[in-house]
Amino acid sequence: MIEVLEGGLQTTIQDGGRPGFLSRGIPPAGAQDFYSLSIANLLVGNDLTPPPLSRADPGAAGLEMVVKGVSLRFLDETVIALAGADMAATLDGTPVDRFRPIVAPAGSVLKCGTVKSGARGYLAIAGGIDVPLVIGSRATYVRGAQGGLEGRALRKGDRLTTFAPAAPAAALARRDLAGLPSAPEEPNVIRVVLGPQDFMFTAKGVETFLTAEWKLSPVSDRMGMRLVGPPLELHPRPDYLTRDAGSGPADIVDDVIPVGGIQVPGGIEPIVMGVENPTAGGYAKIATVISADLGKMGQIPPKGSLTFRKVRAEEGIAIIKDIWQKLRDARAALDAA
C-alpha cells in the first residue's frame, strides 16, 4: 500500500495508453514520454511501456509527474525507479538518483520536488500500480474522467496498491539500464514528417518552420503544446476553401488529427498535439512529430526552446522500431541474468 502525502502539480497514473479509439472520440492517453516510463519499468522488473500507438500490451502502470512531483509514503517495502525529468527526489531526506532501482523500506517517504531539468518525471514501482483496466489500459485521461484513479490526478490522502513484484527486492536492486541511454540524444531537436497539409504553406513558410527556434508556451498540456515563434506564410486561399472551411488563412474542413500533428491556427503559434489530442480539427497541419520524439516534446519545459528537423516517414518508422527492439533486448538480458 502507498499513501499519497502530496499530489504535486498534476500526477497521473499512466501506462502505454489505449490507441485505436480516436474514431470514437477517445484519445490514446498514456505516458507522454513513453521511453522514460519504459526504462523506469525496466529497472524494477515490470512489463515495458510500448511506443505510442503501437497496439502492444500497455505495460505496467506508473506515475507521470508534471513540473512539480508527488510525495508518497510506502507502507510496505518495495523497489522504485525514477526516470525522465530531474525532480530532486529524496527518500527519507536523502537524495536519490534517477535511472537505478531503489529499495524503499516500509514507512519510508519519497519526496519529488520541482523539476531542475525537463518537464515530466516518471516513477515506476515494482509490480506496477493496480487500478482497473478501462478499454484495455490503466492510463488516466483527465478530460474524459477515464482510467487511472477515478479518472483524475492524484491528491493528498489517496491510497494506491500494486501488483506483486516480479522478483525479490534484493534481486531487483541489482538491475541496471543494460547499456541503454537514459534519454534520447539531441533532446531539443524534434524530428517531423511534413504534412498532411504542408502544401498550404509557401516554400518560405516551410523553411521558416524548419529553421526557426521555437519556444514552448506555458499554455500547454497533454492535449496540445503551443509554440511561440515567427508566423508561417501560407498560399492565398482558393474560393472553394473559403466557402467550405472559413476565411482564416489556415482553416480547412475538419479532419482527423494524429497524435504529434502540428496545427497552425492562423499561421501563427503552431500547436503540437499530445497523447490526449482532440480527434478532429479545422486547421492546416504543417507536419507530424515522429513517435520516437513525442517524449522529447513532452520534456520541453515551459519557455524552453526547440527546433524541428525533417525526416522521411520510413526513417521515423525505422527509428521507433529500433528503440523498441533495444528496450526488449535489454529486458530479455536482465531477466536472464
Coordinates of C-alpha atoms in Angstrom, one line a residue:
M1 CA 0.0 0.0 0.0
I2 CA 1.2 3.5 -0.8
E3 CA -0.2 6.7 0.7
V4 CA -0.2 10.0 -1.2
L5 CA 1.1 12.8 1.0
E6 CA 1.1 15.5 -1.7
G7 CA -0.2 15.1 -5.2
G8 CA 2.1 17.5 -7.0
L9 CA 1.0 19.8 -9.8
Q10 CA -0.5 17.1 -11.9
T11 CA 0.4 13.5 -11.1
T12 CA -1.4 10.8 -13.0
I13 CA -1.3 7.1 -13.4
Q14 CA -0.1 6.2 -16.9
D15 CA 0.9 3.2 -19.0
G16 CA 1.2 2.8 -22.8
G17 CA -2.3 4.1 -23.3
R18 CA -5.3 2.9 -25.3
P19 CA -4.7 3.5 -29.1
G20 CA -7.2 2.7 -31.7
F21 CA -10.3 4.6 -30.5
L22 CA -9.9 8.1 -32.0
S23 CA -12.8 7.3 -34.3
R24 CA -14.9 7.0 -31.2
G25 CA -13.7 10.3 -29.7
I26 CA -11.2 8.6 -27.2
P27 CA -7.6 9.7 -27.4
P28 CA -4.8 7.2 -26.5
A29 CA -3.6 9.0 -23.3
G30 CA -0.7 7.1 -21.7
A31 CA 2.8 8.4 -20.9
Q32 CA 3.7 11.5 -22.9
D33 CA 7.3 10.3 -22.7
F34 CA 7.0 6.5 -23.2
Y35 CA 10.8 5.9 -23.1
S36 CA 11.2 7.3 -19.7
L37 CA 8.4 5.3 -18.2
S38 CA 9.7 2.2 -20.1
I39 CA 13.2 2.4 -18.6
A40 CA 11.8 3.0 -15.2
N41 CA 9.7 -0.1 -15.5
L42 CA 12.7 -2.0 -16.9
L43 CA 14.7 -1.2 -13.7
V44 CA 12.1 -2.6 -11.4
G45 CA 11.3 -5.7 -13.4
N46 CA 7.9 -4.6 -14.8
D47 CA 6.4 -5.0 -18.2
L48 CA 7.8 -2.4 -20.6
T49 CA 5.9 0.7 -21.7
P50 CA 5.4 0.3 -25.5
P51 CA 5.8 3.1 -28.1
P52 CA 2.8 5.4 -28.7
L53 CA 0.0 3.9 -30.9
S54 CA 1.8 0.6 -31.2
R55 CA -1.2 -1.6 -30.2
A56 CA 1.2 -3.6 -28.0
D57 CA 0.2 -4.5 -24.4
P58 CA 0.2 -1.2 -22.5
G59 CA 2.8 -2.4 -19.9
A60 CA 2.9 -1.7 -16.2
A61 CA 1.3 1.5 -14.9
G62 CA 3.4 4.1 -13.2
L63 CA 3.2 7.7 -12.3
E64 CA 3.7 10.7 -14.6
M65 CA 4.6 13.9 -12.7
V66 CA 4.4 17.3 -14.4
V67 CA 6.8 20.1 -13.3
K68 CA 6.2 19.5 -9.5
G69 CA 6.3 16.0 -8.2
V70 CA 4.5 13.8 -5.8
S71 CA 5.2 12.9 -2.1
L72 CA 4.5 9.3 -1.1
R73 CA 4.7 7.1 2.0
F74 CA 5.4 3.4 1.2
L75 CA 3.6 1.3 3.9
D76 CA 5.4 -1.9 2.7
E77 CA 8.9 -2.4 1.4
T78 CA 9.1 -2.0 -2.4
V79 CA 11.5 -1.2 -5.2
I80 CA 11.1 2.0 -7.2
A81 CA 12.9 3.8 -10.1
L82 CA 12.8 7.3 -11.3
A83 CA 13.3 8.5 -14.9
G84 CA 12.6 11.5 -17.1
A85 CA 12.9 15.0 -15.6
D86 CA 15.2 15.6 -12.6
M87 CA 12.8 16.4 -9.7
A88 CA 15.4 16.5 -7.0
A89 CA 13.9 13.4 -5.3
T90 CA 14.7 12.4 -1.7
L91 CA 13.9 9.2 0.2
D92 CA 13.6 9.9 3.9
G93 CA 15.5 13.2 3.3
T94 CA 18.4 11.6 1.4
P95 CA 18.8 12.5 -2.3
V96 CA 18.2 9.6 -4.6
D97 CA 19.4 9.1 -8.2
R98 CA 17.3 8.6 -11.3
F99 CA 17.9 5.6 -13.6
R100 CA 18.6 3.0 -11.0
P101 CA 16.4 0.8 -8.7
I102 CA 16.0 2.0 -5.2
V103 CA 14.8 -0.2 -2.3
A104 CA 12.2 1.8 -0.3
P105 CA 11.8 0.4 3.2
A106 CA 8.4 0.1 4.8
G107 CA 7.4 3.5 6.2
S108 CA 9.8 5.4 4.0
V109 CA 8.8 8.7 2.4
L110 CA 9.7 9.7 -1.2
K111 CA 9.5 13.4 -2.0
C112 CA 9.8 14.7 -5.5
G113 CA 10.2 18.5 -5.9
T114 CA 10.1 20.9 -8.7
V115 CA 11.9 20.0 -11.9
K116 CA 15.5 21.0 -12.3
S117 CA 15.6 19.9 -16.0
G118 CA 12.9 18.6 -18.3
A119 CA 9.2 18.8 -17.6
R120 CA 7.9 15.3 -16.8
G121 CA 9.2 12.9 -14.2
Y122 CA 8.3 9.2 -14.1
L123 CA 8.1 6.8 -11.2
A124 CA 7.8 3.0 -11.6
I125 CA 7.0 0.8 -8.6
A126 CA 7.8 -2.9 -8.6
G127 CA 4.7 -4.9 -9.8
G128 CA 3.0 -1.8 -11.3
I129 CA 0.1 0.2 -9.9
D130 CA -3.1 -1.8 -9.6
V131 CA -6.1 0.2 -10.8
P132 CA -9.0 -1.1 -13.0
L133 CA -8.5 -1.5 -16.8
V134 CA -10.6 0.9 -18.9
I135 CA -10.7 -0.1 -22.6
G136 CA -7.6 -2.3 -22.1
S137 CA -5.4 0.3 -20.3
R138 CA -4.9 1.9 -16.8
A139 CA -3.9 5.2 -18.3
T140 CA -5.6 8.4 -17.0
Y141 CA -7.4 10.6 -19.4
V142 CA -8.4 13.5 -17.1
R143 CA -10.6 15.4 -19.5
G144 CA -12.7 12.3 -20.1
A145 CA -12.6 11.3 -16.3
Q146 CA -11.3 7.9 -17.6
G147 CA -8.8 5.4 -16.3
G148 CA -6.2 5.8 -13.5
L149 CA -7.6 6.5 -10.1
E150 CA -11.2 7.7 -10.6
G151 CA -10.2 9.3 -13.9
R152 CA -8.3 12.2 -12.1
A153 CA -4.9 13.4 -11.0
L154 CA -3.7 12.2 -7.6
R155 CA -4.3 14.2 -4.4
K156 CA -3.4 14.1 -0.8
G157 CA -5.0 11.2 1.0
D158 CA -5.2 8.8 -1.9
R159 CA -4.0 5.2 -1.5
L160 CA -2.5 3.1 -4.2
T161 CA -1.9 -0.6 -4.4
T162 CA 0.5 -2.5 -6.6
F163 CA 0.6 -6.0 -8.2
A164 CA 3.2 -8.5 -6.9
P165 CA 6.8 -7.7 -8.0
A166 CA 8.5 -9.9 -10.5
A167 CA 11.3 -10.8 -8.1
P168 CA 12.5 -10.2 -4.5
A169 CA 13.7 -6.7 -3.7
A170 CA 17.4 -7.8 -3.4
A171 CA 17.3 -9.2 -7.0
L172 CA 15.5 -6.1 -8.4
A173 CA 18.0 -3.8 -6.8
R174 CA 20.8 -5.3 -8.9
R175 CA 19.2 -4.3 -12.2
D176 CA 20.6 -1.5 -14.5
L177 CA 19.9 0.0 -17.9
A178 CA 21.8 -2.8 -19.7
G179 CA 23.6 -0.2 -21.8
L180 CA 20.5 1.8 -22.8
P181 CA 20.8 5.6 -22.8
S182 CA 18.9 7.3 -20.0
A183 CA 17.4 9.8 -22.5
P184 CA 17.4 10.4 -26.3
E185 CA 20.2 12.3 -28.0
E186 CA 19.6 15.9 -29.1
P187 CA 16.7 16.5 -26.7
N188 CA 15.7 19.9 -28.2
V189 CA 15.7 18.6 -31.8
I190 CA 12.3 17.3 -32.8
R191 CA 12.1 15.2 -35.9
V192 CA 9.0 15.6 -38.1
V193 CA 7.4 14.3 -41.3
L194 CA 6.0 17.1 -43.3
G195 CA 2.2 17.0 -43.9
P196 CA -0.5 16.3 -44.2
Q197 CA -1.3 19.9 -45.2
D198 CA 2.2 21.3 -45.8
F199 CA 1.1 22.1 -49.4
M200 CA -0.9 25.0 -48.0
F201 CA 2.3 26.7 -46.8
T202 CA 4.7 28.5 -49.1
A203 CA 8.2 27.3 -49.5
K204 CA 9.2 30.2 -47.3
G205 CA 6.7 29.2 -44.7
V206 CA 8.0 25.6 -44.6
E207 CA 11.6 26.8 -44.4
T208 CA 10.7 29.2 -41.6
F209 CA 9.1 26.3 -39.7
L210 CA 12.2 24.1 -40.1
T211 CA 14.9 26.7 -39.4
A212 CA 13.3 28.9 -36.6
E213 CA 14.0 28.4 -32.9
W214 CA 10.6 27.8 -31.2
K215 CA 9.7 28.3 -27.5
L216 CA 7.1 26.3 -25.6
S217 CA 4.3 28.5 -24.3
P218 CA 3.2 27.9 -20.7
V219 CA -0.2 27.5 -22.2
S220 CA 0.5 23.8 -22.9
D221 CA -0.7 20.4 -21.6
R222 CA -1.1 16.8 -22.5
M223 CA -3.7 17.7 -25.2
G224 CA -1.5 20.3 -27.0
M225 CA 1.8 22.1 -26.7
R226 CA 1.7 25.6 -28.1
L227 CA 4.8 27.1 -29.6
V228 CA 5.9 30.8 -29.9
G229 CA 7.9 31.9 -32.9
P230 CA 7.7 33.6 -36.3
P231 CA 4.5 33.5 -38.4
L232 CA 4.4 30.9 -41.2
E233 CA 3.5 32.1 -44.6
L234 CA 0.6 30.4 -46.4
H235 CA -0.5 30.4 -50.0
P236 CA -3.5 32.5 -51.0
R237 CA -6.8 30.7 -50.3
P238 CA -8.9 29.4 -53.2
D239 CA -12.5 30.4 -53.2
Y240 CA -13.8 26.9 -52.5
L241 CA -11.8 26.6 -49.4
T242 CA -13.1 29.9 -48.0
R243 CA -16.6 28.8 -48.8
D244 CA -16.4 25.3 -47.3
A245 CA -13.9 25.9 -44.4
G246 CA -13.8 29.5 -43.4
S247 CA -11.8 32.6 -44.2
G248 CA -8.9 32.0 -41.8
P249 CA -5.6 31.6 -43.6
A250 CA -5.1 28.0 -42.2
D251 CA -8.7 26.9 -42.0
I252 CA -9.6 23.6 -43.5
V253 CA -12.6 21.3 -43.5
D254 CA -12.3 19.4 -40.2
D255 CA -10.3 16.2 -40.5
V256 CA -8.6 13.8 -38.1
I257 CA -5.7 15.0 -36.0
P258 CA -2.9 12.5 -35.5
V259 CA -1.0 12.3 -32.2
G260 CA 2.0 14.6 -32.9
G261 CA 0.2 16.5 -35.6
I262 CA 1.2 20.2 -35.7
Q263 CA -1.7 22.5 -36.3
V264 CA -1.0 26.1 -37.2
P265 CA -4.2 28.2 -36.5
G266 CA -4.0 31.4 -38.5
G267 CA -0.4 30.6 -39.5
I268 CA 0.9 31.5 -36.0
E269 CA 1.7 29.7 -32.8
P270 CA 1.9 26.0 -34.0
I271 CA 0.3 23.5 -31.6
V272 CA 1.9 20.1 -31.3
M273 CA -0.8 17.6 -30.4
G274 CA -0.1 15.4 -27.4
V275 CA -1.4 12.0 -26.3
E276 CA -4.7 13.5 -25.2
N277 CA -5.3 15.1 -28.6
P278 CA -8.7 16.0 -29.9
T279 CA -10.0 13.6 -32.6
A280 CA -10.5 16.2 -35.3
G281 CA -9.8 19.9 -36.1
G282 CA -10.1 22.5 -38.7
Y283 CA -6.6 24.0 -39.1
A284 CA -3.8 23.0 -41.5
K285 CA -1.2 20.7 -40.1
I286 CA 2.2 21.5 -41.5
A287 CA 4.0 18.4 -40.1
T288 CA 3.7 15.5 -37.7
V289 CA 6.2 14.6 -34.9
I290 CA 7.5 11.1 -35.3
S291 CA 6.5 8.7 -32.5
A292 CA 10.1 8.4 -31.2
D293 CA 10.2 12.2 -30.5
L294 CA 6.9 12.6 -28.8
G295 CA 8.7 12.0 -25.5
K296 CA 11.3 14.7 -26.3
M297 CA 8.5 17.1 -27.0
G298 CA 6.9 16.2 -23.6
Q299 CA 10.2 17.0 -21.8
I300 CA 10.5 20.6 -23.2
P301 CA 9.9 22.9 -20.2
P302 CA 7.7 26.0 -20.3
K303 CA 9.6 28.7 -22.2
G304 CA 12.2 26.0 -23.3
S305 CA 13.4 26.1 -26.9
L306 CA 13.4 23.6 -29.7
T307 CA 13.9 23.2 -33.4
F308 CA 12.4 20.9 -36.0
R309 CA 14.2 18.5 -38.4
K310 CA 12.6 17.0 -41.4
V311 CA 12.8 13.2 -41.9
R312 CA 11.0 10.8 -44.2
A313 CA 8.2 8.6 -42.9
E314 CA 10.2 5.5 -43.5
E315 CA 13.0 6.9 -41.3
G316 CA 10.6 7.7 -38.5
I317 CA 9.2 4.1 -38.6
A318 CA 12.7 2.7 -38.5
I319 CA 13.8 4.9 -35.6
I320 CA 10.9 3.8 -33.3
K321 CA 11.3 0.1 -34.3
D322 CA 15.0 0.3 -33.3
I323 CA 14.2 1.9 -30.0
W324 CA 11.5 -0.7 -29.1
Q325 CA 13.8 -3.6 -30.1
K326 CA 16.6 -2.3 -27.9
L327 CA 14.3 -2.0 -25.0
R328 CA 13.0 -5.5 -25.4
D329 CA 16.6 -6.9 -25.8
A330 CA 17.6 -5.1 -22.6
R331 CA 14.6 -6.6 -20.8
A332 CA 15.5 -10.1 -22.0
A333 CA 19.1 -9.7 -21.0
L334 CA 18.3 -8.5 -17.5
D335 CA 15.7 -11.2 -17.0
A336 CA 18.2 -13.9 -18.0
A337 CA 20.9 -12.6 -15.7

